[in-house]
Coordinates of C-alpha atoms and ligand atoms in Angstrom, one line a residue:
Chain A
M1 CA -0.1 -0.4 0.0
T2 CA 1.3 3.3 -0.3
A3 CA 1.2 5.7 1.9
R4 CA -2.0 8.7 2.0
E5 CA -1.7 12.0 2.9
P6 CA -3.7 11.6 6.8
L7 CA -7.2 13.4 6.6
G8 CA -6.2 14.6 9.8
E9 CA -8.4 14.4 12.8
A10 CA -11.3 16.9 12.1
R11 CA -11.9 15.6 8.9
C12 CA -11.3 11.2 10.0
R13 CA -14.7 12.6 12.7
E14 CA -16.8 14.7 9.4
I15 CA -16.2 11.8 7.3
L16 CA -17.5 8.7 10.2
E17 CA -20.1 11.9 11.6
V18 CA -18.7 12.3 15.2
G19 CA -19.1 15.0 16.5
P20 CA -16.0 16.6 19.0
E21 CA -17.5 14.7 21.9
A22 CA -17.8 11.7 20.6
T23 CA -16.2 8.1 22.7
Q24 CA -14.1 5.3 21.4
E25 CA -17.1 3.5 21.5
D26 CA -19.1 5.4 19.5
I27 CA -16.3 6.0 16.7
R28 CA -16.5 2.4 16.8
R29 CA -20.5 2.1 16.5
A30 CA -20.6 4.8 14.2
Y31 CA -17.4 3.4 11.7
I32 CA -19.6 -0.1 11.8
F33 CA -22.6 1.5 10.7
L34 CA -21.6 3.3 8.2
R35 CA -19.3 0.5 6.9
G36 CA -22.9 -1.7 6.6
L37 CA -24.7 1.2 5.5
Y38 CA -21.5 2.2 2.3
A39 CA -21.7 -1.9 1.7
P40 CA -21.8 -3.1 -2.3
D41 CA -25.4 -4.7 -2.1
S42 CA -26.2 -2.2 0.9
P43 CA -29.8 -2.6 0.6
A44 CA -30.5 1.1 2.4
L45 CA -28.9 2.5 -1.0
A46 CA -31.1 -0.2 -3.7
A47 CA -33.9 1.9 -4.0
P48 CA -32.3 4.9 -5.4
S49 CA -32.2 5.4 -9.6
M50 CA -30.2 7.8 -9.8
D51 CA -27.4 9.3 -10.1
E52 CA -25.8 11.1 -6.9
F53 CA -26.1 6.3 -5.8
D54 CA -23.6 5.2 -8.1
P55 CA -21.7 2.3 -7.2
L56 CA -18.8 4.3 -7.7
V57 CA -19.3 6.7 -5.5
V58 CA -21.0 4.7 -2.6
A59 CA -17.6 2.8 -3.6
R60 CA -14.7 5.7 -2.7
I61 CA -17.7 7.0 0.7
L62 CA -16.9 2.9 1.5
A63 CA -13.1 3.7 1.2
E64 CA -12.6 7.0 3.1
V65 CA -14.8 5.2 5.8
E66 CA -12.2 2.7 6.3
A67 CA -9.5 5.3 5.8
A68 CA -11.1 7.9 7.9
Y69 CA -11.4 5.0 11.0
A70 CA -8.1 3.5 10.4
E71 CA -6.4 6.3 10.6
L72 CA -8.2 7.1 14.0
C73 CA -7.4 3.8 15.4
E74 CA -3.7 5.4 14.7
R75 CA -4.1 8.7 16.2
Q76 CA -5.7 7.2 19.1
E77 CA -2.2 4.6 19.4
A78 CA -4.6 1.5 18.3
A79 CA -6.7 2.6 21.5
L80 CA -9.6 1.7 19.5
P81 CA -10.4 -1.7 18.8
A82 CA -8.7 -2.5 14.7
P83 CA -11.2 -2.0 12.0
L84 CA -13.3 -6.2 11.2
P85 CA -12.2 -8.4 8.6
V86 CA -14.0 -7.1 5.0
R87 CA -16.7 -10.6 5.4
T88 CA -18.1 -10.3 9.1
V89 CA -19.9 -6.5 9.2
V90 CA -20.9 -6.4 5.5
S91 CA -23.9 -8.1 6.4
E92 CA -24.7 -7.5 9.6
P93 CA -26.9 -4.6 11.3
D94 CA -25.8 -3.7 14.4
H95 CA -29.1 -3.9 15.4
A96 CA -29.1 -6.1 18.6
L97 CA -30.6 -4.8 21.8
D98 CA -27.3 -3.8 24.4
G99 CA -27.5 -2.2 26.9
P100 CA -25.8 1.0 25.7
S101 CA -29.0 1.1 22.5
M102 CA -31.2 0.6 25.3
R103 CA -29.3 4.3 26.8
A104 CA -28.7 5.8 22.9
L105 CA -32.6 5.1 21.9
R106 CA -33.6 6.6 25.4
E107 CA -31.5 9.6 25.3
A108 CA -32.5 9.8 21.7
G109 CA -36.0 10.6 23.4
G110 CA -34.8 12.9 25.8
F111 CA -35.9 10.4 28.3
T112 CA -34.3 11.1 31.5
L113 CA -34.2 7.8 34.5
E114 CA -35.9 9.3 36.2
R115 CA -39.1 10.1 34.3
L116 CA -38.9 6.3 32.4
A117 CA -38.7 4.9 36.0
S118 CA -41.9 6.8 37.3
E119 CA -43.3 6.0 33.9
T120 CA -43.0 2.4 34.2
S121 CA -43.3 2.1 37.5
I122 CA -39.8 0.3 37.2
R123 CA -37.2 1.1 39.9
L124 CA -34.7 4.0 39.4
A125 CA -31.9 1.0 40.2
Y126 CA -33.2 -2.0 37.9
L127 CA -33.3 0.5 35.2
E128 CA -29.6 1.5 35.0
A129 CA -28.9 -2.6 35.5
L130 CA -30.4 -3.1 32.4
E131 CA -28.6 -0.2 30.3
E132 CA -25.1 -1.5 32.0
E133 CA -25.5 -5.4 31.8
R134 CA -25.1 -5.5 35.3
F135 CA -26.7 -8.5 35.7
R136 CA -26.7 -9.8 38.8
D137 CA -28.5 -6.5 40.3
L138 CA -31.7 -7.7 38.3
P139 CA -34.2 -10.0 39.7
S140 CA -33.2 -13.3 39.0
A141 CA -37.1 -13.9 36.8
P142 CA -35.8 -14.2 33.1
V143 CA -39.5 -13.4 32.9
I144 CA -40.0 -10.6 34.8
V145 CA -36.3 -9.0 33.2
R146 CA -38.5 -9.3 29.7
G147 CA -41.7 -7.6 30.8
Y148 CA -39.1 -4.7 32.0
L149 CA -38.1 -4.4 28.7
T150 CA -41.7 -4.6 27.2
A151 CA -41.7 -2.0 28.6
Y152 CA -38.4 0.2 28.8
L153 CA -39.2 0.2 24.6
A154 CA -43.1 0.6 25.1
A155 CA -42.6 3.9 26.9
L156 CA -39.6 5.1 24.4
G157 CA -43.0 4.5 22.4
V158 CA -41.7 2.1 19.9
G159 CA -41.7 -2.1 19.6
G160 CA -39.1 -3.9 19.2
E161 CA -40.0 -8.2 20.8
A162 CA -37.4 -9.2 18.3
T163 CA -34.8 -7.6 20.1
I164 CA -35.1 -8.4 23.3
T165 CA -35.1 -11.6 22.6
G166 CA -31.4 -11.7 22.6
Y167 CA -31.1 -9.6 25.7
V168 CA -33.6 -12.4 27.8
H169 CA -31.3 -15.0 26.6
R170 CA -27.8 -13.4 27.3
F171 CA -29.6 -13.1 31.1
Q172 CA -30.4 -16.5 30.3
M173 CA -26.4 -17.2 30.0
W174 CA -25.1 -14.8 32.1
Q175 CA -27.7 -17.0 35.0
G176 CA -26.2 -20.2 33.6
K177 CA -29.3 -21.6 32.2
A178 CA -29.9 -22.9 28.9
P179 CA -32.5 -20.1 26.8
T180 CA -35.4 -21.6 27.7
S181 CA -38.4 -19.9 25.2
Chain B
M1 CA -40.2 36.0 13.5
L2 CA -39.4 32.8 12.5
I3 CA -41.2 30.5 9.1
W4 CA -41.0 26.9 9.6
A5 CA -41.6 24.5 6.2
V6 CA -42.1 20.9 7.0
G7 CA -42.7 18.7 3.8
G8 CA -40.5 15.9 2.8
G9 CA -41.5 14.2 -0.8
K10 CA -43.9 11.6 -0.3
G11 CA -47.9 11.9 1.3
G12 CA -48.9 9.9 4.2
T13 CA -45.7 10.4 6.3
G14 CA -47.3 12.3 9.0
K15 CA -46.3 16.3 7.9
S16 CA -49.4 18.0 8.6
L17 CA -49.2 16.1 12.3
I18 CA -46.0 16.7 13.0
A19 CA -46.1 20.9 11.9
N20 CA -49.6 20.6 14.5
G21 CA -47.5 19.0 16.9
L22 CA -44.6 21.4 17.2
G23 CA -47.0 24.4 16.6
L24 CA -49.3 23.2 19.4
R25 CA -46.3 22.8 21.5
L26 CA -45.0 26.4 20.5
A27 CA -47.9 27.5 21.7
E28 CA -48.0 26.2 24.9
R29 CA -44.6 27.0 25.7
G30 CA -46.3 30.7 25.1
S31 CA -45.4 31.4 21.7
R32 CA -48.0 32.9 19.6
V33 CA -48.3 30.6 16.7
V34 CA -50.0 31.0 12.8
L35 CA -50.4 27.2 11.0
V36 CA -50.5 27.5 7.3
D37 CA -51.7 25.1 5.2
A38 CA -50.1 25.5 2.2
D39 CA -51.1 22.0 0.8
F40 CA -52.3 23.5 -1.9
G41 CA -53.5 20.5 -3.1
G42 CA -54.6 18.1 -0.1
A43 CA -55.4 20.5 2.9
N44 CA -56.1 19.2 5.8
Q45 CA -54.6 21.1 8.9
H46 CA -57.8 23.0 9.9
T47 CA -58.8 18.7 10.6
Y48 CA -56.2 18.7 12.8
C49 CA -56.6 22.2 14.6
G50 CA -60.3 20.7 14.4
L51 CA -62.1 23.5 13.3
R52 CA -64.5 21.6 10.6
H53 CA -66.2 24.1 8.5
P54 CA -63.6 27.3 7.7
G55 CA -65.3 29.5 6.0
A56 CA -62.5 31.6 3.6
N57 CA -58.9 30.5 2.3
L58 CA -55.9 30.7 1.5
G59 CA -57.0 30.5 -2.7
R60 CA -58.3 34.3 -1.8
F61 CA -55.5 35.7 -0.6
F62 CA -54.0 34.4 -3.8
E63 CA -57.0 36.5 -6.2
G64 CA -56.5 39.3 -4.4
K65 CA -59.4 39.2 -2.6
A66 CA -58.4 38.9 0.9
S67 CA -55.5 39.4 3.0
L68 CA -53.1 36.5 5.7
E69 CA -55.1 39.2 8.0
E70 CA -58.0 38.4 7.3
L71 CA -58.3 34.9 6.4
I72 CA -56.5 33.9 9.9
L73 CA -58.7 31.4 13.0
E74 CA -58.6 31.5 16.3
T75 CA -58.3 27.8 17.8
R76 CA -59.2 26.6 21.2
I77 CA -55.4 27.1 22.4
P78 CA -54.3 30.8 23.0
G79 CA -51.7 31.3 21.3
L80 CA -52.1 29.0 17.8
R81 CA -53.7 30.5 14.8
M82 CA -54.2 29.1 11.5
I83 CA -54.7 29.7 8.0
P84 CA -56.7 27.3 5.7
G85 CA -55.7 26.1 3.0
N86 CA -57.5 25.9 -0.8
L87 CA -59.7 24.0 -0.6
N88 CA -62.0 24.2 -3.9
S89 CA -60.2 26.1 -6.1
P90 CA -58.7 24.0 -9.0
N91 CA -55.0 23.7 -8.4
T92 CA -51.9 26.3 -7.8
D93 CA -49.4 24.9 -10.3
G94 CA -50.1 28.0 -12.0
L95 CA -48.7 30.8 -9.2
T96 CA -45.9 32.7 -11.1
S97 CA -43.0 34.0 -8.9
A98 CA -44.1 36.7 -7.8
H99 CA -46.9 35.9 -6.7
K100 CA -44.7 33.3 -4.2
L101 CA -43.5 36.7 -3.0
K102 CA -46.0 38.1 -3.0
F103 CA -47.0 35.6 -0.2
F104 CA -43.9 35.5 1.7
R105 CA -43.4 39.3 1.5
H106 CA -47.3 39.2 3.7
L107 CA -46.3 35.5 6.0
R108 CA -43.1 37.6 7.0
K109 CA -45.4 40.4 8.5
L110 CA -47.3 38.7 10.5
D111 CA -48.4 39.3 14.1
A112 CA -46.3 36.3 15.3
D113 CA -43.2 34.1 16.9
H114 CA -43.1 30.9 14.7
V115 CA -45.5 31.1 11.8
L116 CA -45.4 27.5 10.0
L117 CA -46.0 26.4 6.6
D118 CA -47.6 23.0 6.6
L119 CA -46.7 21.7 3.0
G120 CA -48.3 19.5 0.7
A121 CA -46.7 15.8 -1.2
G122 CA -44.1 16.1 -4.2
T123 CA -41.8 18.1 -5.5
Q124 CA -43.9 20.8 -7.4
Y125 CA -41.6 23.8 -7.6
D126 CA -44.8 25.8 -5.8
T127 CA -43.4 23.4 -2.4
L128 CA -39.8 23.3 -3.1
D129 CA -39.9 27.0 -3.2
S130 CA -41.4 27.5 -0.2
F131 CA -39.7 24.5 1.7
L132 CA -36.3 26.9 0.4
L133 CA -37.8 30.3 1.5
A134 CA -38.0 29.3 5.3
D135 CA -36.2 30.2 7.9
V136 CA -36.6 26.5 9.8
K137 CA -36.3 23.1 7.1
V138 CA -38.0 20.3 8.5
A139 CA -38.3 17.0 6.3
V140 CA -40.5 14.7 7.7
I141 CA -40.0 10.7 6.7
T142 CA -41.2 7.2 8.3
P143 CA -39.3 4.1 8.4
E144 CA -40.2 2.5 4.5
P145 CA -38.1 2.6 1.7
L146 CA -40.8 4.3 0.1
A147 CA -41.1 7.3 2.2
I148 CA -36.9 7.2 1.7
E149 CA -36.6 7.0 -2.0
N150 CA -39.3 10.1 -2.5
F151 CA -37.3 11.9 0.1
Y152 CA -34.0 11.6 -1.5
L153 CA -36.0 13.0 -4.7
F154 CA -37.5 15.4 -2.5
V155 CA -33.6 16.9 -1.3
K156 CA -31.8 16.5 -5.1
N157 CA -36.1 19.1 -7.0
L158 CA -34.4 20.5 -4.0
Q159 CA -30.6 21.6 -4.7
F160 CA -31.7 21.3 -8.6
R161 CA -34.0 24.2 -7.9
Q162 CA -32.2 26.0 -6.1
L163 CA -29.2 26.1 -8.7
G164 CA -31.9 26.7 -11.0
A165 CA -32.7 30.2 -8.9
V166 CA -29.3 31.1 -8.5
L167 CA -28.3 30.6 -12.3
G168 CA -31.0 32.4 -13.2
E169 CA -30.4 35.4 -11.3
M170 CA -27.2 35.4 -12.8
R171 CA -28.4 35.0 -16.3
L172 CA -26.4 31.8 -15.9
R173 CA -29.3 29.7 -17.4
D174 CA -28.8 29.0 -20.8
A175 CA -25.2 28.8 -20.2
A176 CA -26.2 26.2 -17.6
R177 CA -28.3 24.5 -19.7
E178 CA -25.5 23.8 -23.0
V179 CA -23.3 22.0 -20.2
W180 CA -25.9 19.8 -18.8
K181 CA -27.0 18.6 -22.5
N182 CA -23.6 18.0 -23.3
R183 CA -22.9 16.3 -20.0
A184 CA -21.6 13.2 -20.5
A185 CA -18.9 14.0 -23.0
M186 CA -18.0 16.5 -19.5
G187 CA -18.0 14.5 -17.7
I188 CA -21.3 15.9 -15.0
A189 CA -23.6 13.6 -13.5
T190 CA -25.1 15.2 -10.8
V191 CA -26.4 18.8 -9.5
L192 CA -23.4 19.3 -8.2
D193 CA -21.4 18.3 -10.8
L194 CA -23.0 21.2 -12.9
A195 CA -23.5 23.4 -9.9
R196 CA -18.3 22.5 -9.7
H197 CA -18.6 23.2 -13.5
M198 CA -20.7 26.1 -13.5
G199 CA -18.7 27.8 -10.6
G200 CA -15.3 27.1 -12.7
T201 CA -16.9 29.6 -15.1
S202 CA -18.0 32.7 -12.7
A203 CA -16.5 33.5 -9.8
E204 CA -19.5 35.8 -9.1
F205 CA -21.6 32.5 -9.3
L206 CA -19.4 30.4 -7.2
E207 CA -19.4 32.8 -4.3
R208 CA -23.7 33.6 -4.3
Y209 CA -24.4 30.0 -5.3
R210 CA -21.5 28.6 -2.0
R211 CA -23.9 31.4 -0.3
E212 CA -27.2 29.9 -1.1
R213 CA -26.5 26.3 0.0
A214 CA -25.7 27.6 3.0
T215 CA -28.7 27.8 4.2
L216 CA -29.8 24.8 2.6
R217 CA -29.9 22.9 6.4
L218 CA -32.5 19.8 7.0
H219 CA -33.8 18.9 10.1
L220 CA -34.6 15.5 10.0
V221 CA -37.7 14.1 11.6
L222 CA -38.6 10.1 11.5
N223 CA -42.7 9.0 12.5
E224 CA -44.4 6.3 13.0
V225 CA -41.2 4.2 14.2
R226 CA -42.3 0.7 15.6
E227 CA -39.9 -1.1 16.2
F228 CA -36.5 0.0 18.5
R229 CA -34.7 -0.6 14.8
Q230 CA -36.2 1.7 12.6
V231 CA -34.4 4.9 14.1
D232 CA -31.4 3.5 12.4
Q233 CA -33.3 4.2 9.1
A234 CA -33.0 8.3 9.9
M235 CA -29.5 7.7 10.6
A236 CA -29.0 6.3 7.3
A237 CA -30.8 8.6 5.5
R238 CA -29.0 11.7 7.7
S239 CA -26.0 9.8 6.0
A240 CA -26.9 9.2 3.0
V241 CA -27.8 13.1 1.9
L242 CA -24.7 14.1 3.7
K243 CA -22.7 12.1 2.0
F244 CA -24.4 11.7 -1.7
F245 CA -25.2 16.0 -1.7
Q246 CA -23.5 17.4 0.4
I247 CA -26.3 18.9 2.6
P248 CA -26.0 18.7 6.3
V249 CA -29.2 17.3 7.9
D250 CA -29.7 17.4 12.2
Y251 CA -31.7 14.3 13.1
A252 CA -34.6 16.0 15.3
G253 CA -35.8 12.7 16.5
F254 CA -38.6 10.1 16.1
V255 CA -42.3 10.0 17.2
H256 CA -43.7 6.8 17.2
H257 CA -46.8 4.9 15.9
D258 CA -50.1 6.2 17.5
K259 CA -52.7 3.2 17.1
D260 CA -55.3 4.7 19.1
L261 CA -54.4 8.2 16.7
W262 CA -57.7 7.8 14.2
H263 CA -59.8 7.9 17.7
Q264 CA -59.0 11.5 18.4
F265 CA -60.5 13.1 15.2
G266 CA -64.2 14.4 15.5
Q267 CA -63.5 13.4 19.7
S268 CA -63.2 17.2 20.7
P269 CA -63.2 20.6 19.5
G270 CA -59.7 21.8 19.7
P271 CA -56.6 20.3 18.6
I272 CA -56.3 16.7 17.7
L273 CA -53.4 16.3 19.1
K274 CA -54.3 17.7 22.4
G275 CA -55.6 14.0 23.6
A276 CA -52.5 13.1 22.1
S277 CA -51.0 9.5 24.0
F278 CA -48.6 10.0 26.0
A279 CA -46.0 8.8 23.5
M280 CA -46.9 10.6 21.3
T281 CA -46.7 14.1 22.8
H282 CA -43.6 13.0 24.2
G283 CA -42.3 12.5 21.0
L284 CA -43.2 15.5 19.4
E285 CA -41.5 17.8 22.8
S286 CA -38.4 15.9 21.9
V287 CA -38.0 16.9 18.0
L288 CA -39.6 20.8 19.3
D289 CA -36.3 20.1 21.4
G290 CA -34.2 18.7 18.8
I291 CA -34.9 21.1 16.3
L292 CA -34.5 23.9 18.7
K293 CA -31.3 22.6 19.7
A294 CA -29.5 22.0 16.1
R295 CA -30.5 25.4 15.6
A296 CA -29.4 26.6 19.5
E297 CA -25.7 25.3 18.6
R298 CA -25.4 27.6 15.2
G299 CA -26.4 30.6 17.1
L300 CA -29.3 30.6 15.4
P301 CA -32.2 31.6 17.6
Ligands
LIG1 N1 -47.6 8.4 14.4 C1 -48.8 8.6 13.7 N2 -49.1 7.9 14.5 C2 -50.3 7.8 14.3 N3 -51.1 7.6 12.9 C3 -50.8 8.9 12.1 C4 -48.6 8.9 12.7 N4 -48.4 10.1 11.6 C5 -49.6 10.3 10.7 N5 -50.3 9.4 11.3 C6 -52.1 9.5 10.0 O1 -51.3 9.3 8.6 C7 -52.3 9.7 7.6 C8 -51.1 10.9 7.0 O2 -50.6 11.4 8.6 P1 -50.3 12.8 7.5 O3 -50.3 14.2 8.7 O4 -51.9 14.0 6.7 O5 -49.7 13.0 6.3 P2 -49.3 14.1 5.4 O6 -49.3 15.7 6.0 O7 -47.7 14.3 5.3 O8 -49.6 12.9 4.5 C9 -53.2 11.0 8.9 O9 -54.4 9.7 8.8 C10 -52.8 10.9 10.4 O10 -53.5 11.0 11.4
LIG2 MG1 -50.7 17.0 4.8

């Protein structure tokens, strides 16, 4: 590979569409998201048959995203996990429900934890444990955890049965039990 | 005073609902708001406002028979007033640009803090021009491929219309038309390519167009969310508009699908959204906050 001009920190963040306050985790998520979005056969860009969405342009954007992430990794002295190998990401959207994404969704909706606690009648400590995935601090019955997750998403005004199951399974795995449902 | 436009391309995505919801929230926060039904072909903002038989409408203004003030109706919410749309007149395709400029000049003179235009679907010039002239540009999509595709088309047409206006102003329209005819040979495929090419021939144009482009910035609202992961679709649309059209988009937030909303129509004499669910009310609050925050970050009122 030929050495390329560095893009610079600010430009890298611009390409990855993250602000100066973004954490390493934010950057990694943004990278995975954009990488899926601008993948060669991305379903999100399939419909528009307009010249702007030229496959060559898409390929250039993808290359830019890769370069920006690689450069940020280097800049942060490999503090970020290295770019993922191509095949594992392309068709793997980052959709599983987990603590950080629940929190991001809550914050996107402008909810405080306190507000959510009063909306759902779930104790604040449990909501915190759900978002931080501190499984030991949750009630031990998976059915209750599932109920909490359902109430949590419902209060935010979104459904998500399918995504809840994954969370509950992980909780059960942690408990050392075989998933039942 | 701020003029807002709520548009976005596809019909039925909730433009009228979002316009109504934002107007209601602003009024409840103490602003003086006028909702203007600028969906000339499919006016229904009066229904969202709980008004059954609006009398005179915008058609009278365009005929030169009434001032905008005379058309304003009260709603049951203090601070929230509205101007009904063109209910009976044939469509207004024929509005001249003089008409439109007069319309905006008069809108600016209304005694209000916020004027919200509820725009129609599609990419008619009237709709595009109203959107481009507004201070706060709100685009509504739903998590649905067709809505998002139409949104891209809307964005592309906005860009084209804006470029056309500047070219016209600088008397470069004929020159640009020639270039566009031979675009294949010149490696020009998109609106931006054309703008770049014209910029290479006239520094004056480049400067003028750059200033105009800086005003094209969207607030994106995702409506009818039913599932957690659908929020990603707004993020994808936001990114695509930024990367393919180089138009900045601020994601304002989402409003969930409220399966009982239809029930509100005709229930009470006030605005429909007065009786909306907690989740819908909350979604609209957060969308309004999202828009105001994005503006504040750029030092705008
Ligand atoms: N979030 C929502 N939940 C439930 N129904 C909605 C929602 N948003 C819009 N609708 C309904 O969808 C239909 C189209 O909405 P409308 O605001 O008229 O769209 P537009 O103005 O974009 O054509 C209306 O019947 C409206 O009540
Ligand atoms: Mg409408």
